GROMACS .gro file of C-alpha atoms in nm:
model
  501
    1MET     CA    1   0.555   0.023  -2.499
    2THR     CA    2   0.769  -0.089  -2.203
    3GLN     CA    3   0.666   0.071  -1.874
    4PRO     CA    4   0.942   0.251  -1.681
    5GLY     CA    5   1.077   0.079  -1.372
    6VAL     CA    6   0.919   0.315  -1.119
    7VAL     CA    7   0.901   0.172  -0.765
    8PRO     CA    8   0.661   0.205  -0.590
    9ARG     CA    9   0.418   0.172  -0.879
   10PRO     CA   10   0.224   0.499  -0.925
   11VAL     CA   11  -0.154   0.524  -0.925
   12HIS     CA   12  -0.149   0.642  -1.288
   13LEU     CA   13   0.141   0.651  -1.535
   14GLU     CA   14   0.075   0.705  -1.905
   15LEU     CA   15   0.360   0.723  -2.153
   16GLY     CA   16   0.337   0.957  -2.450
   17THR     CA   17   0.457   0.901  -2.804
   18GLU     CA   18   0.653   1.223  -2.852
   19ALA     CA   19   1.029   1.262  -2.827
   20PRO     CA   20   1.163   1.251  -2.470
   21PHE     CA   21   1.283   1.542  -2.258
   22VAL     CA   22   1.663   1.559  -2.275
   23VAL     CA   23   1.843   1.623  -1.946
   24GLY     CA   24   2.144   1.796  -2.095
   25GLU     CA   25   2.367   2.090  -2.011
   26SER     CA   26   2.084   2.338  -2.062
   27ALA     CA   27   1.838   2.160  -1.831
   28THR     CA   28   1.733   2.383  -1.542
   29VAL     CA   29   1.529   2.327  -1.228
   30VAL     CA   30   1.293   2.621  -1.170
   31VAL     CA   31   1.110   2.699  -0.845
   32ASP     CA   32   0.934   3.000  -0.697
   33PRO     CA   33   1.159   3.230  -0.489
   34ARG     CA   34   1.047   3.095  -0.150
   35PRO     CA   35   1.295   2.954   0.105
   36ASP     CA   36   1.121   2.616   0.132
   37LEU     CA   37   1.092   2.575  -0.244
   38ILE     CA   38   1.448   2.693  -0.304
   39ALA     CA   39   1.567   2.410  -0.079
   40HIS     CA   40   1.361   2.164  -0.282
   41GLY     CA   41   1.503   2.302  -0.604
   42VAL     CA   42   1.858   2.256  -0.481
   43LEU     CA   43   1.781   1.902  -0.363
   44ALA     CA   44   1.614   1.814  -0.694
   45ALA     CA   45   1.912   1.942  -0.893
   46ASP     CA   46   2.146   1.745  -0.668
   47LEU     CA   47   1.948   1.420  -0.690
   48LEU     CA   48   1.908   1.439  -1.067
   49GLY     CA   49   2.266   1.552  -1.114
   50ARG     CA   50   2.403   1.258  -0.915
   51VAL     CA   51   2.237   1.019  -1.158
   52THR     CA   52   2.343   1.201  -1.474
   53ASP     CA   53   2.688   1.304  -1.345
   54GLN     CA   54   2.635   1.664  -1.448
   55ALA     CA   55   2.563   1.993  -1.277
   56ILE     CA   56   2.203   2.108  -1.312
   57GLU     CA   57   2.129   2.476  -1.267
   58VAL     CA   58   1.859   2.601  -1.029
   59ARG     CA   59   1.668   2.922  -1.102
   60TYR     CA   60   1.420   3.105  -0.883
   61THR     CA   61   1.138   3.279  -1.064
   62ASP     CA   62   0.762   3.318  -1.044
   63ASP     CA   63   0.720   3.284  -1.420
   64SER     CA   64   0.895   3.031  -1.646
   65ARG     CA   65   0.613   2.996  -1.899
   66GLY     CA   66   0.744   2.933  -2.247
   67ALA     CA   67   1.097   2.851  -2.132
   68ARG     CA   68   1.251   2.532  -2.272
   69ASP     CA   69   1.458   2.262  -2.102
   70VAL     CA   70   1.287   2.350  -1.774
   71ILE     CA   71   1.204   2.115  -1.487
   72ARG     CA   72   0.943   2.320  -1.303
   73LEU     CA   73   0.855   2.236  -0.943
   74ARG     CA   74   0.562   2.417  -0.786
   75LEU     CA   75   0.297   2.392  -0.519
   76ALA     CA   76  -0.061   2.366  -0.639
   77ALA     CA   77  -0.294   2.663  -0.618
   78PRO     CA   78  -0.589   2.618  -0.379
   79ASP     CA   79  -0.835   2.581  -0.667
   80GLU     CA   80  -0.639   2.313  -0.858
   81THR     CA   81  -0.833   1.987  -0.874
   82ASP     CA   82  -0.607   1.757  -1.075
   83LEU     CA   83  -0.430   1.616  -0.769
   84LEU     CA   84  -0.536   1.297  -0.595
   85PRO     CA   85  -0.632   1.320  -0.225
   86GLY     CA   86  -0.359   1.336   0.037
   87ASP     CA   87  -0.075   1.562   0.147
   88GLU     CA   88   0.184   1.369  -0.057
   89ALA     CA   89  -0.010   1.365  -0.384
   90TYR     CA   90   0.169   1.494  -0.694
   91THR     CA   91   0.143   1.511  -1.071
   92ILE     CA   92   0.413   1.511  -1.338
   93VAL     CA   93   0.367   1.613  -1.699
   94ALA     CA   94   0.675   1.567  -1.917
   95THR     CA   95   0.688   1.701  -2.273
   96PRO     CA   96   0.983   1.719  -2.514
   97SER     CA   97   1.069   2.071  -2.394
   98ARG     CA   98   0.943   2.091  -2.038
   99ILE     CA   99   0.866   1.894  -1.723
  100GLU     CA  100   0.617   2.026  -1.469
  101ALA     CA  101   0.579   1.867  -1.126
  102VAL     CA  102   0.297   1.991  -0.905
  103ALA     CA  103   0.216   1.890  -0.548
  104ARG     CA  104  -0.005   2.001  -0.263
  105THR     CA  105   0.285   2.008  -0.014
  106SER     CA  106   0.662   2.013  -0.010
  107ALA     CA  107   0.656   1.642   0.081
  108GLY     CA  108   0.462   1.578  -0.238
  109LEU     CA  109   0.724   1.763  -0.439
  110THR     CA  110   0.990   1.539  -0.285
  111ARG     CA  111   0.799   1.230  -0.402
  112ALA     CA  112   0.764   1.383  -0.750
  113VAL     CA  113   1.139   1.442  -0.775
  114VAL     CA  114   1.203   1.079  -0.681
  115THR     CA  115   0.972   0.962  -0.958
  116LEU     CA  116   1.155   1.187  -1.205
  117ARG     CA  117   1.482   1.039  -1.089
  118GLN     CA  118   1.353   0.689  -1.157
  119LEU     CA  119   1.216   0.791  -1.499
  120LEU     CA  120   1.563   0.899  -1.611
  121GLY     CA  121   1.719   0.667  -1.865
  122GLN     CA  122   2.052   0.676  -2.045
  123GLY     CA  123   2.063   0.588  -2.413
  124SER     CA  124   2.345   0.415  -2.599
  125ASP     CA  125   2.460   0.765  -2.699
  126GLY     CA  126   2.520   0.851  -2.333
  127VAL     CA  127   2.239   1.108  -2.324
  128TRP     CA  128   1.997   1.107  -2.029
  129ARG     CA  129   1.628   1.140  -2.110
  130VAL     CA  130   1.287   1.142  -1.942
  131PRO     CA  131   1.007   0.996  -2.156
  132THR     CA  132   0.703   1.207  -2.231
  133VAL     CA  133   0.466   1.099  -1.959
  134VAL     CA  134   0.175   1.192  -1.735
  135VAL     CA  135   0.191   1.071  -1.374
  136ARG     CA  136  -0.079   1.114  -1.110
  137ASP     CA  137   0.015   0.960  -0.780
  138ALA     CA  138  -0.044   0.949  -0.404
  139PRO     CA  139   0.035   0.696  -0.131
  140ARG     CA  140  -0.203   0.439   0.013
  141PHE     CA  141  -0.072   0.470   0.371
  142THR     CA  142   0.050   0.780   0.554
  143TRP     CA  143   0.314   0.586   0.755
  144ARG     CA  144   0.573   0.408   0.541
  145GLY     CA  145   0.869   0.337   0.760
  146LEU     CA  146   1.195   0.161   0.830
  147SER     CA  147   1.313   0.076   1.181
  148VAL     CA  148   1.690   0.050   1.223
  149ASP     CA  149   1.849  -0.105   1.532
  150VAL     CA  150   2.157   0.102   1.617
  151ALA     CA  151   2.175  -0.034   1.974
  152ARG     CA  152   2.312  -0.382   1.904
  153HIS     CA  153   2.556  -0.245   1.647
  154PHE     CA  154   2.618   0.126   1.611
  155LEU     CA  155   2.589   0.307   1.279
  156SER     CA  156   2.739   0.651   1.221
  157VAL     CA  157   2.532   0.950   1.113
  158GLY     CA  158   2.701   0.920   0.774
  159ASP     CA  159   2.586   0.559   0.742
  160LEU     CA  160   2.233   0.653   0.841
  161LYS     CA  161   2.229   0.928   0.579
  162VAL     CA  162   2.292   0.661   0.316
  163VAL     CA  163   1.993   0.471   0.455
  164VAL     CA  164   1.784   0.789   0.447
  165GLY     CA  165   1.877   0.836   0.082
  166LEU     CA  166   1.759   0.484  -0.001
  167MET     CA  167   1.438   0.538   0.194
  168ALA     CA  168   1.366   0.861   0.009
  169HIS     CA  169   1.427   0.688  -0.325
  170TYR     CA  170   1.143   0.449  -0.242
  171LYS     CA  171   0.913   0.715  -0.094
  172LEU     CA  172   0.937   0.592   0.264
  173ASN     CA  173   0.868   0.869   0.512
  174VAL     CA  174   0.950   0.748   0.867
  175LEU     CA  175   1.293   0.651   1.004
  176HIS     CA  176   1.239   0.475   1.337
  177LEU     CA  177   1.563   0.451   1.533
  178HIS     CA  178   1.593   0.180   1.799
  179LEU     CA  179   1.836   0.379   2.013
  180THR     CA  180   1.857   0.175   2.333
  181ASP     CA  181   1.880  -0.190   2.430
  182ASP     CA  182   2.072  -0.423   2.658
  183GLN     CA  183   2.391  -0.387   2.454
  184GLY     CA  184   2.418  -0.009   2.430
  185TRP     CA  185   2.266   0.337   2.471
  186ARG     CA  186   2.309   0.550   2.159
  187LEU     CA  187   2.176   0.900   2.235
  188HIS     CA  188   2.322   1.154   2.476
  189VAL     CA  189   2.048   1.253   2.720
  190PRO     CA  190   2.139   1.575   2.908
  191SER     CA  191   1.954   1.483   3.228
  192ARG     CA  192   2.120   1.140   3.249
  193PRO     CA  193   2.476   1.185   3.116
  194HIS     CA  194   2.602   0.849   3.245
  195LEU     CA  195   2.387   0.671   2.987
  196ALA     CA  196   2.627   0.790   2.718
  197ARG     CA  197   2.940   0.790   2.934
  198LYS     CA  198   2.904   0.439   3.071
  199SER     CA  199   2.679   0.250   2.832
  200SER     CA  200   2.751   0.365   2.478
  201GLY     CA  201   3.086   0.198   2.417
  202THR     CA  202   2.963  -0.160   2.387
  203ALA     CA  203   2.792  -0.362   2.113
  204VAL     CA  204   2.711  -0.723   2.031
  205GLY     CA  205   3.015  -0.950   2.038
  206GLY     CA  206   3.232  -0.687   2.204
  207ASP     CA  207   3.235  -0.471   1.892
  208ARG     CA  208   3.284  -0.098   1.919
  209GLY     CA  209   2.980   0.108   2.017
  210GLY     CA  210   2.906   0.475   1.981
  211CYS     CA  211   2.666   0.753   2.069
  212TYR     CA  212   2.492   1.043   1.896
  213THR     CA  213   2.533   1.386   2.049
  214PRO     CA  214   2.235   1.622   2.033
  215THR     CA  215   2.415   1.793   1.744
  216ASP     CA  216   2.456   1.461   1.561
  217PHE     CA  217   2.090   1.380   1.613
  218ALA     CA  218   1.978   1.724   1.495
  219ASP     CA  219   2.195   1.689   1.183
  220LEU     CA  220   2.034   1.355   1.097
  221VAL     CA  221   1.683   1.484   1.167
  222GLN     CA  222   1.740   1.785   0.940
  223TYR     CA  223   1.888   1.570   0.662
  224ALA     CA  224   1.591   1.334   0.679
  225ASP     CA  225   1.338   1.617   0.691
  226ALA     CA  226   1.480   1.768   0.373
  227ARG     CA  227   1.396   1.437   0.203
  228GLY     CA  228   1.045   1.414   0.343
  229ILE     CA  229   1.132   1.171   0.623
  230THR     CA  230   1.035   1.204   0.991
  231VAL     CA  231   1.267   1.057   1.255
  232VAL     CA  232   1.095   0.865   1.537
  233PRO     CA  233   1.331   0.788   1.829
  234GLU     CA  234   1.271   0.476   2.037
  235ILE     CA  235   1.372   0.448   2.402
  236ASP     CA  236   1.284   0.087   2.482
  237VAL     CA  237   1.124   0.034   2.825
  238PRO     CA  238   1.039  -0.134   3.058
  239GLY     CA  239   1.248  -0.421   2.919
  240HIS     CA  240   1.564  -0.422   2.706
  241VAL     CA  241   1.714  -0.184   2.965
  242ASN     CA  242   2.047  -0.336   3.067
  243ALA     CA  243   2.236  -0.038   2.924
  244ALA     CA  244   2.028   0.189   3.148
  245THR     CA  245   2.069  -0.023   3.462
  246HIS     CA  246   2.443  -0.051   3.394
  247ALA     CA  247   2.470   0.329   3.392
  248TYR     CA  248   2.238   0.394   3.689
  249GLY     CA  249   2.237   0.142   3.972
  250GLU     CA  250   1.942   0.314   4.142
  251LEU     CA  251   1.724   0.152   3.875
  252THR     CA  252   1.796  -0.192   4.029
  253PRO     CA  253   1.649  -0.330   4.355
  254ASP     CA  254   1.987  -0.357   4.528
  255GLY     CA  255   2.119  -0.029   4.391
  256VAL     CA  256   2.409  -0.202   4.217
  257PRO     CA  257   2.470  -0.135   3.846
  258THR     CA  258   2.431  -0.438   3.622
  259ASP     CA  259   2.724  -0.569   3.418
  260GLU     CA  260   2.776  -0.479   3.054
  261TYR     CA  261   2.605  -0.715   2.811
  262THR     CA  262   2.725  -0.801   2.460
  263GLY     CA  263   2.519  -1.112   2.382
  264ILE     CA  264   2.196  -1.145   2.185
  265GLU     CA  265   1.952  -1.296   2.436
  266VAL     CA  266   1.637  -1.100   2.520
  267GLY     CA  267   1.387  -1.069   2.803
  268PHE     CA  268   1.616  -1.071   3.107
  269SER     CA  269   1.640  -0.699   3.190
  270ARG     CA  270   1.366  -0.480   3.336
  271LEU     CA  271   1.270  -0.170   3.529
  272TYR     CA  272   1.089  -0.179   3.866
  273ALA     CA  273   0.770   0.015   3.926
  274ASP     CA  274   0.819   0.035   4.304
  275LEU     CA  275   1.154   0.215   4.283
  276PRO     CA  276   1.127   0.597   4.308
  277ALA     CA  277   1.415   0.633   4.062
  278THR     CA  278   1.216   0.459   3.787
  279GLY     CA  279   0.947   0.722   3.743
  280GLU     CA  280   1.203   1.001   3.766
  281PHE     CA  281   1.413   0.830   3.500
  282LEU     CA  282   1.121   0.785   3.261
  283ARG     CA  283   1.001   1.143   3.295
  284ALA     CA  284   1.348   1.294   3.254
  285VAL     CA  285   1.463   1.077   2.964
  286PHE     CA  286   1.145   1.108   2.760
  287ALA     CA  287   1.133   1.485   2.819
  288ASP     CA  288   1.489   1.519   2.689
  289VAL     CA  289   1.429   1.295   2.388
  290ALA     CA  290   1.106   1.477   2.302
  291ALA     CA  291   1.287   1.811   2.320
  292MET     CA  292   1.536   1.686   2.059
  293THR     CA  293   1.261   1.553   1.831
  294PRO     CA  294   1.077   1.793   1.597
  295GLY     CA  295   0.849   1.516   1.474
  296PRO     CA  296   0.524   1.428   1.650
  297TYR     CA  297   0.610   1.076   1.772
  298VAL     CA  298   0.827   0.908   2.037
  299HIS     CA  299   0.843   0.527   2.059
  300ILE     CA  300   0.842   0.370   2.407
  301GLY     CA  301   0.929   0.013   2.302
  302GLY     CA  302   0.746  -0.220   2.539
  303ASP     CA  303   0.846  -0.551   2.380
  304GLU     CA  304   0.975  -0.878   2.523
  305VAL     CA  305   0.942  -0.806   2.895
  306LEU     CA  306   0.949  -1.168   3.004
  307THR     CA  307   1.008  -1.141   3.381
  308MET     CA  308   0.732  -0.902   3.490
  309GLU     CA  309   0.374  -0.947   3.610
  310PRO     CA  310   0.102  -0.796   3.389
  311ASP     CA  311  -0.006  -0.533   3.643
  312GLU     CA  312   0.345  -0.399   3.690
  313TYR     CA  313   0.398  -0.401   3.314
  314ALA     CA  314   0.079  -0.199   3.262
  315THR     CA  315   0.189   0.049   3.529
  316LEU     CA  316   0.527   0.109   3.367
  317VAL     CA  317   0.384   0.134   3.015
  318GLY     CA  318   0.138   0.389   3.151
  319GLU     CA  319   0.417   0.591   3.312
  320ALA     CA  320   0.625   0.590   2.995
  321ALA     CA  321   0.327   0.688   2.780
  322ALA     CA  322   0.230   0.964   3.022
  323ALA     CA  323   0.586   1.101   3.011
  324VAL     CA  324   0.575   1.112   2.630
  325ARG     CA  325   0.236   1.283   2.624
  326ALA     CA  326   0.347   1.532   2.890
  327ALA     CA  327   0.633   1.627   2.659
  328GLY     CA  328   0.385   1.700   2.380
  329LYS     CA  329   0.441   1.390   2.169
  330LYS     CA  330   0.227   1.101   2.047
  331VAL     CA  331   0.300   0.752   2.176
  332VAL     CA  332   0.418   0.457   1.966
  333GLY     CA  333   0.491   0.113   2.109
  334TRP     CA  334   0.538  -0.249   2.009
  335GLN     CA  335   0.234  -0.478   2.007
  336GLU     CA  336   0.282  -0.592   2.368
  337ILE     CA  337   0.162  -0.253   2.494
  338ALA     CA  338  -0.185  -0.350   2.370
  339SER     CA  339  -0.222  -0.548   2.695
  340ALA     CA  340  -0.207  -0.221   2.892
  341PRO     CA  341  -0.469   0.056   2.898
  342LEU     CA  342  -0.398   0.292   2.606
  343GLU     CA  343  -0.514   0.637   2.508
  344PRO     CA  344  -0.704   0.646   2.175
  345GLY     CA  345  -0.471   0.725   1.887
  346THR     CA  346  -0.173   0.544   2.039
  347VAL     CA  347   0.021   0.377   1.758
  348VAL     CA  348   0.064   0.004   1.824
  349GLN     CA  349   0.322  -0.176   1.612
  350TYR     CA  350   0.243  -0.537   1.522
  351TRP     CA  351   0.548  -0.761   1.483
  352ASP     CA  352   0.515  -1.107   1.638
  353THR     CA  353   0.312  -1.337   1.415
  354ARG     CA  354   0.366  -1.630   1.656
  355VAL     CA  355   0.140  -1.510   1.939
  356ASP     CA  356  -0.234  -1.466   1.988
  357PRO     CA  357  -0.323  -1.132   1.826
  358GLU     CA  358  -0.647  -1.082   2.023
  359PRO     CA  359  -0.515  -0.810   2.263
  360PHE     CA  360  -0.375  -0.627   1.963
  361VAL     CA  361  -0.705  -0.655   1.772
  362ALA     CA  362  -0.897  -0.539   2.080
  363ALA     CA  363  -0.673  -0.232   2.108
  364ALA     CA  364  -0.744  -0.147   1.745
  365ARG     CA  365  -1.118  -0.176   1.804
  366ALA     CA  366  -1.080   0.053   2.106
  367GLY     CA  367  -0.920   0.329   1.901
  368ALA     CA  368  -0.550   0.245   1.866
  369SER     CA  369  -0.379   0.312   1.534
  370ILE     CA  370  -0.207   0.007   1.391
  371LEU     CA  371   0.137  -0.005   1.229
  372MET     CA  372   0.206  -0.333   1.049
  373SER     CA  373   0.556  -0.483   1.085
  374PRO     CA  374   0.502  -0.860   1.069
  375ALA     CA  375   0.837  -1.028   1.123
  376SER     CA  376   0.765  -1.304   0.872
  377LYS     CA  377   0.722  -1.042   0.598
  378VAL     CA  378   0.918  -0.726   0.675
  379TYR     CA  379   1.190  -0.808   0.929
  380LEU     CA  380   1.475  -0.753   0.688
  381ASP     CA  381   1.735  -0.905   0.919
  382MET     CA  382   1.582  -1.245   0.847
  383LYS     CA  383   1.793  -1.453   0.611
  384TYR     CA  384   1.693  -1.457   0.245
  385ASP     CA  385   1.741  -1.836   0.244
  386GLU     CA  386   1.938  -2.106   0.422
  387ARG     CA  387   2.260  -2.006   0.241
  388THR     CA  388   2.253  -1.647   0.367
  389ALA     CA  389   2.541  -1.578   0.608
  390LEU     CA  390   2.394  -1.266   0.767
  391GLY     CA  391   2.071  -1.257   0.959
  392LEU     CA  392   1.859  -1.478   1.181
  393GLU     CA  393   1.588  -1.737   1.110
  394TRP     CA  394   1.346  -1.733   1.405
  395ALA     CA  395   1.072  -1.578   1.186
  396GLY     CA  396   1.165  -1.791   0.885
  397HIS     CA  397   1.332  -1.687   0.561
  398VAL     CA  398   1.216  -1.364   0.395
  399GLU     CA  399   1.285  -1.353   0.023
  400VAL     CA  400   1.189  -1.060  -0.197
  401ARG     CA  401   0.859  -1.219  -0.294
  402ASP     CA  402   0.772  -1.281   0.073
  403ALA     CA  403   0.826  -0.912   0.147
  404TYR     CA  404   0.603  -0.820  -0.148
  405GLU     CA  405   0.311  -1.061  -0.150
  406TRP     CA  406   0.107  -0.979   0.160
  407GLU     CA  407  -0.179  -0.747   0.248
  408PRO     CA  408  -0.152  -0.529   0.561
  409THR     CA  409  -0.526  -0.499   0.625
  410THR     CA  410  -0.607  -0.871   0.612
  411LEU     CA  411  -0.296  -1.037   0.759
  412VAL     CA  412  -0.442  -1.039   1.111
  413GLU     CA  413  -0.791  -1.189   1.133
  414GLY     CA  414  -1.045  -0.951   1.284
  415LEU     CA  415  -0.828  -0.642   1.259
  416PRO     CA  416  -1.035  -0.341   1.145
  417ALA     CA  417  -0.889  -0.235   0.811
  418GLU     CA  418  -0.948   0.132   0.887
  419SER     CA  419  -0.721   0.108   1.195
  420VAL     CA  420  -0.411   0.038   0.984
  421VAL     CA  421  -0.213   0.359   0.939
  422GLY     CA  422   0.089   0.211   0.769
  423VAL     CA  423   0.366  -0.039   0.716
  424GLU     CA  424   0.716  -0.040   0.862
  425ALA     CA  425   1.006  -0.270   0.779
  426ALA     CA  426   1.260  -0.341   1.051
  427VAL     CA  427   1.622  -0.446   1.053
  428TRP     CA  428   1.784  -0.570   1.373
  429THR     CA  429   2.161  -0.581   1.395
  430GLU     CA  430   2.264  -0.885   1.596
  431THR     CA  431   2.461  -1.007   1.291
  432ILE     CA  432   2.489  -0.682   1.093
  433ARG     CA  433   2.806  -0.496   1.185
  434ASP     CA  434   2.842  -0.227   0.918
  435LEU     CA  435   2.677  -0.037   0.634
  436ASP     CA  436   2.764  -0.300   0.372
  437GLY     CA  437   2.588  -0.566   0.574
  438LEU     CA  438   2.291  -0.340   0.633
  439THR     CA  439   2.235  -0.247   0.268
  440THR     CA  440   2.280  -0.611   0.163
  441MET     CA  441   1.989  -0.703   0.386
  442LEU     CA  442   1.781  -0.400   0.283
  443LEU     CA  443   1.815  -0.426  -0.094
  444PRO     CA  444   1.611  -0.534  -0.282
  445ARG     CA  445   1.357  -0.617  -0.010
  446LEU     CA  446   1.315  -0.255   0.101
  447ALA     CA  447   1.178  -0.170  -0.243
  448ALA     CA  448   0.923  -0.450  -0.210
  449VAL     CA  449   0.800  -0.328   0.129
  450ALA     CA  450   0.785   0.029  -0.002
  451GLU     CA  451   0.548  -0.078  -0.279
  452VAL     CA  452   0.324  -0.261  -0.030
  453ALA     CA  453   0.304   0.061   0.173
  454TRP     CA  454   0.247   0.297  -0.122
  455THR     CA  455   0.049   0.109  -0.386
  456ALA     CA  456  -0.308  -0.020  -0.363
  457PRO     CA  457  -0.334  -0.402  -0.369
  458GLU     CA  458  -0.523  -0.410  -0.698
  459ARG     CA  459  -0.224  -0.242  -0.867
  460ARG     CA  460   0.038  -0.472  -0.721
  461ASP     CA  461   0.160  -0.774  -0.918
  462TRP     CA  462   0.470  -0.979  -0.841
  463GLU     CA  463   0.572  -1.046  -1.202
  464ASP     CA  464   0.536  -0.679  -1.286
  465PHE     CA  465   0.730  -0.574  -0.976
  466ARG     CA  466   1.020  -0.813  -1.034
  467THR     CA  467   1.058  -0.671  -1.385
  468ARG     CA  468   1.059  -0.312  -1.262
  469VAL     CA  469   1.288  -0.365  -0.963
  470ALA     CA  470   1.546  -0.539  -1.185
  471GLU     CA  471   1.613  -0.199  -1.341
  472HIS     CA  472   1.725  -0.067  -1.001
  473GLY     CA  473   2.035  -0.285  -0.975
  474PRO     CA  474   2.247  -0.053  -1.192
  475PHE     CA  475   2.132   0.244  -0.982
  476TRP     CA  476   2.245   0.074  -0.660
  477ASP     CA  477   2.577   0.002  -0.829
  478HIS     CA  478   2.601   0.369  -0.928
  479LEU     CA  479   2.548   0.465  -0.563
  480GLY     CA  480   2.824   0.227  -0.458
  481VAL     CA  481   2.609   0.035  -0.210
  482ARG     CA  482   2.625  -0.340  -0.159
  483TRP     CA  483   2.306  -0.534  -0.239
  484TYR     CA  484   2.183  -0.890  -0.274
  485ALA     CA  485   2.115  -1.024  -0.624
  486SER     CA  486   1.818  -1.241  -0.531
  487GLY     CA  487   1.759  -1.528  -0.768
  488GLN     CA  488   1.391  -1.435  -0.775
  489VAL     CA  489   1.470  -1.135  -0.998
  490ALA     CA  490   1.627  -1.140  -1.346
  491TRP     CA  491   1.891  -0.872  -1.292
  492PRO     CA  492   2.068  -0.710  -1.588
  493SER     CA  493   2.396  -0.887  -1.660
  494ARG     CA  494   2.599  -0.572  -1.598
  495THR     CA  495   2.499  -0.539  -1.231
  496ARG     CA  496   2.734  -0.612  -0.941
  497GLY     CA  497   2.494  -0.741  -0.675
  498THR     CA  498   2.628  -1.010  -0.443
  499ARG     CA  499   2.470  -1.355  -0.438
  500THR     CA  500   2.609  -1.425  -0.090
  501ALA     CA  501   2.438  -1.201   0.166
   0.00000   0.00000   0.00000
């Protein structure tokens, strides 16, 4: 029997032989009458209804036993033992008359609903069905992320909500927003209003910029949270700061604001540890950003500071990290921060496969948590191949198979496997100007990275994956998003993916 095209591949999926569950006019989502579960019921009905193009009713009741055509979502009782370990674990049992999804947490229910959505299939008669099936599933890593650069080219909240929807569909759970860089500052910070007023209007190539108000940011955070995704804001220091020094001249040695910058070079801008304004800036900005961030993490950047001595770099990383901790958040930074003294539990994000990894490995051995984002595997702004119009090539070409066939715990020699907390793809926007360009670079590679982050290596197989992911092309078409029809996958003939990214 053909296995359904579920991505990421679950821990256990066993198809039955009975007739499938029909998602017709009488299908109803049922949840307990609790505010958090009601929200999940509404979301489930919406997600399933968008696929089937029909309205699905939601009912709130403590007891639906015996009812037919029911999709029951519930949290597990404390004494239930059928779930795998982990907060996001879930089970699904689908029979001809009923589907029951059980999870330990609301995040687990969200993952279960996504699996149900992917199990849906439409027959030649136009009827949507879910096969009789038993699924037991849980993720390998707790951090499964996507970093999106909105500093070089701005993306609206509406565009980012599309990205969040794609992330949720592949069970990713962290949206890391690169909010500041040399080209623009994208978040209004109450204590430093000139950052938005003076430095948000620019982008690479002179394109139009933009900025998120606190209300915009809260809207995005809430939308992501409803889909089981945590937003991690990044304020990149002590380099990549031209937008900051353009807005506030006191951050420069001569007190003169720097000029706007719309190019794509890196490493030329910096903060100065001996200026009184620098520490004040770091404390104020990170306090404001932390106050707008319900999630536990704030990213301090720390990458590509090419014109600073190591001691000054360590001082500024320490000040930024202290400001984040003082605001009650946990610190995340790019791999370069491993050269500075770090508190245990700091999340260090590996990206540059070209440099000596020893400081990074030493930080892991000293208690840092490691987030794997190797550019040669998961930088999704790299070209698919030499014919790709969008993207860069400094880390090589990244085809779908490249994004799939790698192992996070063994990629860096000497890295303690237990230090790896997750995997995060990244997409930088030097050449990506809009949502169409972004989704073309994300899909189908985002699905490949998601499976690396979710599924144990012994259950991952390229030939199996390329068969399953091929079934997702029609779904992307249904969503109306642009995607790249990689020649490495045998897509159904009816799909509309572009072959020119």
